[in-house]
Tab-separated table of C-alpha atoms and ligand atoms in Angstrom:
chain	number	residue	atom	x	y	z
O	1	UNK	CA	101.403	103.095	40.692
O	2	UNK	CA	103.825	100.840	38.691
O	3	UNK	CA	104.121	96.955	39.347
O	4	UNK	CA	106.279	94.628	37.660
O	5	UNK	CA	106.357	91.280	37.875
O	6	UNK	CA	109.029	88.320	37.196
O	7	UNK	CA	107.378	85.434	36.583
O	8	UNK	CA	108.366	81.657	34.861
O	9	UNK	CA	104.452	81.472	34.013
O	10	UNK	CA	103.226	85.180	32.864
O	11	UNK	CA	99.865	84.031	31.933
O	12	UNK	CA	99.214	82.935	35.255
O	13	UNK	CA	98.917	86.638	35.599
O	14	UNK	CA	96.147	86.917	33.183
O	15	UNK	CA	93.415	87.687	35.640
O	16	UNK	CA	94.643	90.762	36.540
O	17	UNK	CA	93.448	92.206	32.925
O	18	UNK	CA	90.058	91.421	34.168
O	19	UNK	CA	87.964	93.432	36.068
O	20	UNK	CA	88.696	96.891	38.149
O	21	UNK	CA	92.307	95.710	37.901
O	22	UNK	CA	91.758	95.348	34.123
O	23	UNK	CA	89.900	98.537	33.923
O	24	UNK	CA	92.322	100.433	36.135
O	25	UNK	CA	94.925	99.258	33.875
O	26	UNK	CA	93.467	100.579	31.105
O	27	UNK	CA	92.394	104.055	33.048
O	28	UNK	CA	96.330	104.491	33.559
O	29	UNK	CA	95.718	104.319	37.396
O	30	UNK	CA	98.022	101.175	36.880
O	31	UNK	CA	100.726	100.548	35.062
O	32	UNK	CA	101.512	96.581	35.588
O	33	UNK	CA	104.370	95.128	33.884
O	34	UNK	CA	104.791	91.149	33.062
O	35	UNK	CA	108.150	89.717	32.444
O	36	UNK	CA	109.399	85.890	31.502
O	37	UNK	CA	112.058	85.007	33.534
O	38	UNK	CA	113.225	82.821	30.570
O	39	UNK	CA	114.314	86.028	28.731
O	40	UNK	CA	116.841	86.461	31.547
O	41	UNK	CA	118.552	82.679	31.079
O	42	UNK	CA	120.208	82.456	27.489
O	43	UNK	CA	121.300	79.004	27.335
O	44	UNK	CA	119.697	76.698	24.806
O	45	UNK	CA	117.298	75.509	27.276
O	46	UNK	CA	116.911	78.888	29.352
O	47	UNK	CA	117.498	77.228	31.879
O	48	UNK	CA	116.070	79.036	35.273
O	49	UNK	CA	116.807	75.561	38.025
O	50	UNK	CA	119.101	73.693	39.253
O	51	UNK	CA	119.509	70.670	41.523
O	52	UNK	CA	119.983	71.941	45.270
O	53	UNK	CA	123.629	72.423	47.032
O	54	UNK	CA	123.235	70.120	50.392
O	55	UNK	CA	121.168	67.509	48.420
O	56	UNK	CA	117.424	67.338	48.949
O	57	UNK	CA	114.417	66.390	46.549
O	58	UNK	CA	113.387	69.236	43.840
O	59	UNK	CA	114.950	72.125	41.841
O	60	UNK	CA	116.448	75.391	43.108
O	61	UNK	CA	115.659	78.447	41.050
O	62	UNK	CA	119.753	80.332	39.502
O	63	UNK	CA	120.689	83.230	40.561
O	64	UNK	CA	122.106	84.851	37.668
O	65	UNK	CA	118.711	84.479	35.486
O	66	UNK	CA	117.208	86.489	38.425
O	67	UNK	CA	119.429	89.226	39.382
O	68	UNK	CA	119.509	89.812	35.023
O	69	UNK	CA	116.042	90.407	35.224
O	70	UNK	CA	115.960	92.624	38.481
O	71	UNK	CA	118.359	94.183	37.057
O	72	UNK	CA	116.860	95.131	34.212
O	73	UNK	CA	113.740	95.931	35.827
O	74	UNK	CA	115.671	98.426	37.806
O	75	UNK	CA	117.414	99.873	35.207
O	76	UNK	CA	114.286	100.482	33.471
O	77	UNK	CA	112.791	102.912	35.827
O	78	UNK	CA	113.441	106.404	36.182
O	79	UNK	CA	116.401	108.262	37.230
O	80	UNK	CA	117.183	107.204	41.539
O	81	UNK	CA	114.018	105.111	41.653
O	82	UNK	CA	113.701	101.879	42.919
O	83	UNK	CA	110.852	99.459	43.390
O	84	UNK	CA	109.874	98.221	46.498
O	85	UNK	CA	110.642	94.242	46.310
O	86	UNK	CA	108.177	91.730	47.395
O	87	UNK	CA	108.950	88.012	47.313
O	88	UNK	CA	106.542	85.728	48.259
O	89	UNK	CA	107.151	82.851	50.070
O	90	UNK	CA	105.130	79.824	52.567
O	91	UNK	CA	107.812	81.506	55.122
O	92	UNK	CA	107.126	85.072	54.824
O	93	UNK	CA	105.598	87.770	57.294
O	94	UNK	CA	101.904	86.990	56.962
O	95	UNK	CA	99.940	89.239	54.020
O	96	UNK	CA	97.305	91.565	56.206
O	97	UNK	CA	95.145	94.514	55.091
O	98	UNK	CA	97.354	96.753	56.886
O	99	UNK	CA	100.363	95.605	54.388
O	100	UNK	CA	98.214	95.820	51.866
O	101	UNK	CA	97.610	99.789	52.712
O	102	UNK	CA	101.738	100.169	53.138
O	103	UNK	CA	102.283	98.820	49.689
O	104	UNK	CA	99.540	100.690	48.559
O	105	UNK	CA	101.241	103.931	49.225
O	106	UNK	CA	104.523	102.646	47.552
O	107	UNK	CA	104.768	104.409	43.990
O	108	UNK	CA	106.715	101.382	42.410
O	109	UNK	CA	106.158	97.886	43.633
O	110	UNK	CA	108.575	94.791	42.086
O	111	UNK	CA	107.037	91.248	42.499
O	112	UNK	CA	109.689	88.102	41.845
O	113	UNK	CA	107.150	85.018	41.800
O	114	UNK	CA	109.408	81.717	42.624
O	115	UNK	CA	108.583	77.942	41.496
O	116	UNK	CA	110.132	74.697	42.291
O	117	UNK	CA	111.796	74.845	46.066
O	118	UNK	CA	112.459	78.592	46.143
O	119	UNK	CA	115.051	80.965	44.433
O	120	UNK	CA	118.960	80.824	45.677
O	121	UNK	CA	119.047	83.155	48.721
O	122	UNK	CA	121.995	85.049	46.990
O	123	UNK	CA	119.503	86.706	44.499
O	124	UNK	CA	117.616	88.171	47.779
O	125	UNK	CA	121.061	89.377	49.179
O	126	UNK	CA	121.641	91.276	45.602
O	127	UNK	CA	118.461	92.212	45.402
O	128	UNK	CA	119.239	93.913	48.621
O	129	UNK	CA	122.602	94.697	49.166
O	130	UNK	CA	123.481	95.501	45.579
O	131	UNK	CA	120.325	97.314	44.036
O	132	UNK	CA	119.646	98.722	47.350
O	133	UNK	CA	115.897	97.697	47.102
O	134	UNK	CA	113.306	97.029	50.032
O	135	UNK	CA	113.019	93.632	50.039
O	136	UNK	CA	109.917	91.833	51.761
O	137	UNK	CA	109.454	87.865	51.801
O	138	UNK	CA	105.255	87.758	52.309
O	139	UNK	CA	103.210	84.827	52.684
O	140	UNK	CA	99.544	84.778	51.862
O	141	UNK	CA	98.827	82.105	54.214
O	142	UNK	CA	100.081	78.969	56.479
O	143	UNK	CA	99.292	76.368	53.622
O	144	UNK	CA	101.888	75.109	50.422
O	145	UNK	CA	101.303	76.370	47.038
O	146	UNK	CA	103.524	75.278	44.178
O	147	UNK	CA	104.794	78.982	43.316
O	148	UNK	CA	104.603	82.762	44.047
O	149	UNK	CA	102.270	83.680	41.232
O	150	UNK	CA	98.854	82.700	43.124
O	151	UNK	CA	100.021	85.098	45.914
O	152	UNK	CA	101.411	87.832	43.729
O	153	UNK	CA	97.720	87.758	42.392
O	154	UNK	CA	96.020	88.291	45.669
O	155	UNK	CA	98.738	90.660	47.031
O	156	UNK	CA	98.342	93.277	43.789
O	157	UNK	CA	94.355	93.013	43.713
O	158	UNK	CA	94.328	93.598	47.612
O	159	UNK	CA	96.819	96.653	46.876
O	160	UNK	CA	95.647	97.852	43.811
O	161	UNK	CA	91.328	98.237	44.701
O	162	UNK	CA	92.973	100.777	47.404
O	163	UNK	CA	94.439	102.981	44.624
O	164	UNK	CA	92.459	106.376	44.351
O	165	UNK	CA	89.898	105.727	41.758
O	166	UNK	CA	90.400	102.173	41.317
O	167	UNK	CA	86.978	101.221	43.610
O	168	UNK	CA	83.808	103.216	42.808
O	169	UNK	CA	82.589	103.795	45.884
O	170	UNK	CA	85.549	104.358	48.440
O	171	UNK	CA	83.041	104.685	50.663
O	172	UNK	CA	82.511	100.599	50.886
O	173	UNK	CA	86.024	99.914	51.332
O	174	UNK	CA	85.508	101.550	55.086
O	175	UNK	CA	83.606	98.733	56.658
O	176	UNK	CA	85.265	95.793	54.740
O	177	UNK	CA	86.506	93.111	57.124
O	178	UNK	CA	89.599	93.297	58.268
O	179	UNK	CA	89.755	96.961	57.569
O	180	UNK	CA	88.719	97.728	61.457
O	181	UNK	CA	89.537	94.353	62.673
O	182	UNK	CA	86.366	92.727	62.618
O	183	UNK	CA	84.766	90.851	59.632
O	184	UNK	CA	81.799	91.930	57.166
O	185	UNK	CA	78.052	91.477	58.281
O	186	UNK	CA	76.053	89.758	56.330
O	187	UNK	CA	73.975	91.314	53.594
O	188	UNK	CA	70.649	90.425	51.405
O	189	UNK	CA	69.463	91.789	48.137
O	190	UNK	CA	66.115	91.254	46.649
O	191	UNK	CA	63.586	89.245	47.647
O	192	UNK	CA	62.707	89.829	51.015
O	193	UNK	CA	61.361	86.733	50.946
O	194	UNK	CA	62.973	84.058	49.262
O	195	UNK	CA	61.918	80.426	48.596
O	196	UNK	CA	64.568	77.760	47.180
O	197	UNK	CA	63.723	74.860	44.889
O	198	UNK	CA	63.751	72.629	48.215
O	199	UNK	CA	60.436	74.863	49.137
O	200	UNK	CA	62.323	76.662	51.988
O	201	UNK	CA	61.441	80.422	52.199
O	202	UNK	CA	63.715	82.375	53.890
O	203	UNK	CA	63.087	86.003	54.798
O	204	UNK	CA	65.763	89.033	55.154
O	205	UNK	CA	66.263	90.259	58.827
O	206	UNK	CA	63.165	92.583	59.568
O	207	UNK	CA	65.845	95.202	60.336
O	208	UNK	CA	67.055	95.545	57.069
O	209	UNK	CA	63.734	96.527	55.964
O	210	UNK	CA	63.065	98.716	58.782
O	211	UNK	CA	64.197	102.116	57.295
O	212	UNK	CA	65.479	102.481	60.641
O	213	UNK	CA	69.396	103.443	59.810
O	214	UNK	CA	70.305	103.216	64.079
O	215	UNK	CA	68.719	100.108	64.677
O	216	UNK	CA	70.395	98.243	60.988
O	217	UNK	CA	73.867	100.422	62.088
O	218	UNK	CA	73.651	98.883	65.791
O	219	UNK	CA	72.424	95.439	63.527
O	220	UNK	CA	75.172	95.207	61.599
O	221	UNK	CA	77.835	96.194	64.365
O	222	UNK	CA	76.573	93.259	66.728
O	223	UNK	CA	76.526	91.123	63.623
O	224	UNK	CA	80.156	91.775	62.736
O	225	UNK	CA	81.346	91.144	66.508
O	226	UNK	CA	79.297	88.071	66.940
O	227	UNK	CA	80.925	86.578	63.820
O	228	UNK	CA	84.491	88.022	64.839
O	229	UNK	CA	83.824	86.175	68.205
O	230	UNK	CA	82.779	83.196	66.310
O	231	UNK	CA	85.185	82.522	63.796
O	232	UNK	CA	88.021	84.875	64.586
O	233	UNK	CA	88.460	85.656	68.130
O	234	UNK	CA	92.047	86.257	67.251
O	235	UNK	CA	91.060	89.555	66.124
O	236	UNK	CA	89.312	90.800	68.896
O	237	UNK	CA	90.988	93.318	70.909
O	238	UNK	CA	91.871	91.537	74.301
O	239	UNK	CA	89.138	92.905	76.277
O	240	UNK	CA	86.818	92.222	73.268
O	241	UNK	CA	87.882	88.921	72.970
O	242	UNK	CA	85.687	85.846	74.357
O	243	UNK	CA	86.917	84.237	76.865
O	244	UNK	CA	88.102	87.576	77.747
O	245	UNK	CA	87.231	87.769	81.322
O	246	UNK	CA	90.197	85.781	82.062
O	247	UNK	CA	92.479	88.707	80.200
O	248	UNK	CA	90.834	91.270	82.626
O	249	UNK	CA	91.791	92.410	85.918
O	250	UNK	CA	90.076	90.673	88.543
O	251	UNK	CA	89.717	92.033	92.199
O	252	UNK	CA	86.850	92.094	94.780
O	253	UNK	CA	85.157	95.419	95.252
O	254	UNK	CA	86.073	97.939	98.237
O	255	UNK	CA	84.380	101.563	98.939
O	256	UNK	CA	87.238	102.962	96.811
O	257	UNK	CA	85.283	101.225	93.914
O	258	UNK	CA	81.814	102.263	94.617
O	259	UNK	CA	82.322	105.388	92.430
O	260	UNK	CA	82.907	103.703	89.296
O	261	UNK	CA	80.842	101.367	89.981
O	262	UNK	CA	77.758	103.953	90.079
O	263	UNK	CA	79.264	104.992	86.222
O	264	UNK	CA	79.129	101.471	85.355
O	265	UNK	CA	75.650	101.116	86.727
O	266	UNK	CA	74.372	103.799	84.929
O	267	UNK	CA	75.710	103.619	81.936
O	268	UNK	CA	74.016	99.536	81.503
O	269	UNK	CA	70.866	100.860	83.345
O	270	UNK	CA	70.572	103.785	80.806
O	271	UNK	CA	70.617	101.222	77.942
O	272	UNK	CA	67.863	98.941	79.856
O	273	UNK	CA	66.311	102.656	80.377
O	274	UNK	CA	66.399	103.238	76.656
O	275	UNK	CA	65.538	99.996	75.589
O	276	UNK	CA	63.189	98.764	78.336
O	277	UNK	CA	62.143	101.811	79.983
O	278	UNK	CA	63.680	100.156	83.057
O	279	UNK	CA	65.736	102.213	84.716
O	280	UNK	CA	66.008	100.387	88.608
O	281	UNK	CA	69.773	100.300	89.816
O	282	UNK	CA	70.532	103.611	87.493
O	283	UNK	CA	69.110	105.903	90.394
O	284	UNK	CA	71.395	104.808	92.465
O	285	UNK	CA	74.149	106.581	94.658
O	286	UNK	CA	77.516	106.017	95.498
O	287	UNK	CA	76.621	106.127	99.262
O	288	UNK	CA	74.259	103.004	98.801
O	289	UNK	CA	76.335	101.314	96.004
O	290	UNK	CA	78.860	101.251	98.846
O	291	UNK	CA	76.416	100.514	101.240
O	292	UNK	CA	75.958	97.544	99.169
O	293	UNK	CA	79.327	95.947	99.210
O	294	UNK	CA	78.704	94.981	102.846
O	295	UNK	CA	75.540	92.797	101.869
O	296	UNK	CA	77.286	91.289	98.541
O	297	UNK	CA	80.454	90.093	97.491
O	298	UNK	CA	81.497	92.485	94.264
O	299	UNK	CA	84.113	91.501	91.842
O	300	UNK	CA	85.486	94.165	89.388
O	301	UNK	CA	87.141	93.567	86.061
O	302	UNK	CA	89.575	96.017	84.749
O	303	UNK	CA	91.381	96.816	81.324
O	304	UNK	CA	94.378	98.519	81.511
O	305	UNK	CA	92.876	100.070	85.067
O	306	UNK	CA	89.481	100.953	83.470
O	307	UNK	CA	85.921	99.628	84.929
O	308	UNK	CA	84.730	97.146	81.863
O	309	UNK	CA	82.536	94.718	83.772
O	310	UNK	CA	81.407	93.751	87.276
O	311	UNK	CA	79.247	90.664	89.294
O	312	UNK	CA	77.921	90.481	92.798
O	313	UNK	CA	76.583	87.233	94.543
O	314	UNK	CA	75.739	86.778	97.924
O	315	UNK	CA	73.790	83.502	99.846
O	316	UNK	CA	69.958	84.215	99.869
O	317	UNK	CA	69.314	85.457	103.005
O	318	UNK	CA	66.473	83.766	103.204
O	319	UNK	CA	67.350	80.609	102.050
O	320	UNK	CA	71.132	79.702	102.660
O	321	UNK	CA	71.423	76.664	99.707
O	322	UNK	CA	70.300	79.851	97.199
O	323	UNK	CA	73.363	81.655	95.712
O	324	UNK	CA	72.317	84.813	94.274
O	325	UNK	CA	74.028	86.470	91.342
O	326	UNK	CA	73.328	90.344	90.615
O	327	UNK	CA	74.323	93.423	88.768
O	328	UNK	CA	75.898	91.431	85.935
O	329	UNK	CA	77.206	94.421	83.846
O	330	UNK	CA	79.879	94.999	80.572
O	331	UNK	CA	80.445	98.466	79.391
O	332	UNK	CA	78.221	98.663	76.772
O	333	UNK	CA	81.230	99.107	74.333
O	334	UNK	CA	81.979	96.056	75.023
O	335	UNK	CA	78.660	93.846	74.880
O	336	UNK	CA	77.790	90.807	72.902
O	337	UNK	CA	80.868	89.243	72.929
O	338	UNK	CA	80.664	86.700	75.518
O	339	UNK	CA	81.479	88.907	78.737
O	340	UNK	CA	78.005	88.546	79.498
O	341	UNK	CA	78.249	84.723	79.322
O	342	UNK	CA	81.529	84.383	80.885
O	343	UNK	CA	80.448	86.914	83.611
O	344	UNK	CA	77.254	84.599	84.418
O	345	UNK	CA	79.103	81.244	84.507
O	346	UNK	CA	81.887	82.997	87.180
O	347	UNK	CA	79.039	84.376	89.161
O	348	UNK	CA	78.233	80.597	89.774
O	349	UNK	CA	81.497	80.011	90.069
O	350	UNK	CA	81.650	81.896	93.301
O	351	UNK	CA	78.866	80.250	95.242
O	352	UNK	CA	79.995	78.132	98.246
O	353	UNK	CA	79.767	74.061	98.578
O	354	UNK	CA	76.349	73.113	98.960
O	355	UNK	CA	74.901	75.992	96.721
O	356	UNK	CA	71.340	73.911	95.698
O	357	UNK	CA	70.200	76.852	93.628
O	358	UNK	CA	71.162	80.161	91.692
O	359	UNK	CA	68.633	82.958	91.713
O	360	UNK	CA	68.963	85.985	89.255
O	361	UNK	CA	66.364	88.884	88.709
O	362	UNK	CA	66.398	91.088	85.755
O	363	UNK	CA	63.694	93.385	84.050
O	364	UNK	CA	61.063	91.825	82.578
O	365	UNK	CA	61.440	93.156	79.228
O	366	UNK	CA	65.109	93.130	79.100
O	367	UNK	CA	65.340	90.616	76.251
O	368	UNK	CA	69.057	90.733	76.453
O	369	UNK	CA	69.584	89.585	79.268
O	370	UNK	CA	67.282	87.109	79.029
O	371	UNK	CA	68.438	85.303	76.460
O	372	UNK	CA	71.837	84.809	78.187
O	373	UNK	CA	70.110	83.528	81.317
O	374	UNK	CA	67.784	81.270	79.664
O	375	UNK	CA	70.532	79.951	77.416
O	376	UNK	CA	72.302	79.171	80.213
O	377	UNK	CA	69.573	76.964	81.591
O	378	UNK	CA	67.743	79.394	83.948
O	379	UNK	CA	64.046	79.599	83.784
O	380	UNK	CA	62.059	82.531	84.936
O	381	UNK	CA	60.031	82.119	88.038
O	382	UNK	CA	56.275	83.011	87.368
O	383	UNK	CA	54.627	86.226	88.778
O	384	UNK	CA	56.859	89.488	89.649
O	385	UNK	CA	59.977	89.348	90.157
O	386	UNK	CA	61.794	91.173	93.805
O	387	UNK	CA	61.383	94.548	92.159
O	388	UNK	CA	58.743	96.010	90.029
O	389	UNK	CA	59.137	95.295	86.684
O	390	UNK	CA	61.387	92.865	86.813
O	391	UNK	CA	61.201	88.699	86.704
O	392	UNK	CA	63.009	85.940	89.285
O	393	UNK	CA	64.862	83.472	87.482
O	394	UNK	CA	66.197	80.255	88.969
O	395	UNK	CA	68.120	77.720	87.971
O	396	UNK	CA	69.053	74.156	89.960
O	397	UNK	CA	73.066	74.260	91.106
O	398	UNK	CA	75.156	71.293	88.986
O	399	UNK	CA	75.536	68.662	91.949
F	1	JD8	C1	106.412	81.093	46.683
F	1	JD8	C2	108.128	78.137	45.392
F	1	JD8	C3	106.883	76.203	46.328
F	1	JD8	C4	107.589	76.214	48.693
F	1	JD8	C5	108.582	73.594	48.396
F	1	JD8	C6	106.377	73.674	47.441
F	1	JD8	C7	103.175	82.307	49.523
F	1	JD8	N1	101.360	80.972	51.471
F	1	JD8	C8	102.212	80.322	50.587
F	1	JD8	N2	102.333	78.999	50.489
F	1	JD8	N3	103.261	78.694	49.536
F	1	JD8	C9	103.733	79.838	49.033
F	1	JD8	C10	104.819	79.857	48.021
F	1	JD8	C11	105.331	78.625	47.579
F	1	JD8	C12	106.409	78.655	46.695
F	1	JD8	C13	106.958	79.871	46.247
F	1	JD8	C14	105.348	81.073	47.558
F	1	JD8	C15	108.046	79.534	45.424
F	1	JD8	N4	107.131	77.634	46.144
F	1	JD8	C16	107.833	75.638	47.349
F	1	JD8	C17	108.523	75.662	49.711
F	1	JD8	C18	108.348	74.148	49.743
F	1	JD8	N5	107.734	74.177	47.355
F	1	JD8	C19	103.075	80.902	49.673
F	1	JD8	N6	103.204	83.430	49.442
């Protein structure tokens, strides 16, 4: 690939000999090209600004100074080719990994780095209009910087490490953040047990040391969702996405649902099976799962028309101030992000004026689910729960 940049400041450009960039340079995989905008302004001064038309506070970057040194940037490339132009700018599209990929498949990329309040918009229409060149205005970011070159930085390194060759390992470049749309897990390195100079020791996740590849894979996926959840929900695919239950489909459950509700059933039993050797609900069939929509209320929540989660709660018939909540269940492709949570607290939601109590019973070994209910202030009621192998859990109804 070939990149030139235009720049008022070409040492501001000097990282990029560092490095893989550096190295990747010097393999030939990249063939960067710095130019001074000053060699494009031949007045005494080479002059590159001037004061705005309209008025206003700063300096505007000339137009002729630029289009010379497009121009020639143009003119020195081969034959019909033309670089694919990419201004930066605090108003541009916003820089992503998936840009980064397009530009990384462009065989000629042009930067033009700007300073003071921005270049004359006449040099963009040239750039355009008159050498016919793809022209994209990209911001790194909703924050001010003083000039293009700190962006032109990040944009090449993000493009050039996914140049054939440029990264050792290809391989790590798969489960980067933002390459699948969630972030990075985190990761150790020697010692597994680690003491700072405050006397704090501080072990790696047991996982990690496990050998176990499933159980770190599984790890490591739960890891990256919790922290996508966490710091960028934006990211999360709308049914992924806490505070998601609100994006689904809500309806209350007829016979026509009982069918998919059995698949739903099964497929969070199966995991409880797996993990817990609890497999309860999972034997189910769709003539009592219907059967069971006359003693319970059932909502279903749908994405796009498919099954992804589902609550029941009915008064304890026993005890009419006890709401009970059951069969809390998210596709599993879509657990620990919050459904669970969101799932519980609308489960409460449901119970009628006067609710003193919600009851919940889960397996006694399903650590899962008990960490949601206890972190939402439930408590487990001692001795066994309604059905073998499972635990009562209570908690008192907000007055
Ligand atoms: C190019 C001139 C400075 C911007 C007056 C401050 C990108 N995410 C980003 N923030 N800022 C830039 C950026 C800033 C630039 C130039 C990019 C050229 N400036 C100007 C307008 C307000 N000064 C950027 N990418």
């Amino acid at each position: 690939m070939r990149i030139d940049v235009v720049t008022i400041f070409p040492e501001y450009l000097a990282p990029l000999d560092l490095s893989l960039i550096g190295r990747a340079r010097r393999d030939g995989l990249l063939d960067l090209r710095l130019h001074d905008l000053r060699d494009s302004a031949h007045d005494r001064h080479r002059t590159v600004d001037d004061t705005p038309y309209g008025g206003g506070a700063g300096m505007v970057m000339k137009p002729q100074p630029w289009a010379e040194a497009l121009d020639s940037v143009v003119a020195s490339g081969e034959e019909g080719a033309r670089p694919r132009l990419v201004v930066p700018g605090p108003g541009g599209v916003p820089f992503t990994q998936a840009i980064a990929h397009e530009l990384a498949a462009e065989p000629w990329l042009a930067f033009a780095c700007g300073r003071y309040e921005g270049i004359d918009e006449r040099v963009y229409e040239h750039a355009a209009q008159d050498l016919a060149l793809r022209v994209d205005v990209l911001s790194l970011g909703d924050y001010v910087l003083n000039g293009g070159e700190v962006a032109v930085l990040a944009v090449v390194e993000a493009v050039a490490r996914l140049l054939p060759g440029v990264i050792g390992n290809a391989e790590s470049l798969v489960e980067e953040s933002h390459e699948d749309g969630l972030l990075e897990y985190p990761v150790y390195t020697k010692p597994a047990q680690w003491t700072s100079a405050h006397g704090v020791t501080r072990a790696v996740p047991p996982v990690l040391l496990s050998g176990d590849h499933a159980a770190i894979a599984e790890w490591r996926h739960q890891q990256r969702l919790e922290r996508t959840a966490a710091r960028r929900p934006d990211l999360l695919h709308a049914s992924q996405r806490a505070g998601a239950l609100t994006d689904l489909d809500l309806a209350v459950a007829t016979r026509a649902d009982a069918a998919e509700l059995l698949t739903l059933t099964r497929a969070c039993w199966a995991q409880e099976f797996a993990r817990y050797g609890l497999f309860g609900p999972g034997t189910a069939t769709v003539e009592a799962t219907a059967a069971e929509l006359q003693e319970w209320t059932t909502w279903t929540f749908r994405a796009a028309g498919r099954l992804v989660a589902s609550v029941r709660g009915r008064l304890d018939p026993e005890d009419p101030t006890t709401w009970q909540i059951g069969r809390l269940m998210v596709a599993p492709d879509l657990q620990g992000r919050g459904l669970g949570r969101e799932l519980l607290a609308f489960g409460e939601g449901q119970a009628p004026p006067g609710t003193a109590a919600y009851w919940l019973n889960t397996g006694a070994a399903s650590e899962r689910s008990l960490r949601i209910y206890r972190r939402a202030g439930y408590r487990v009621r001692p001795g066994q729960g309604a059905h073998p192998g499972t635990v009562d859990l209570v908690k008192r109804a907000a007055r």
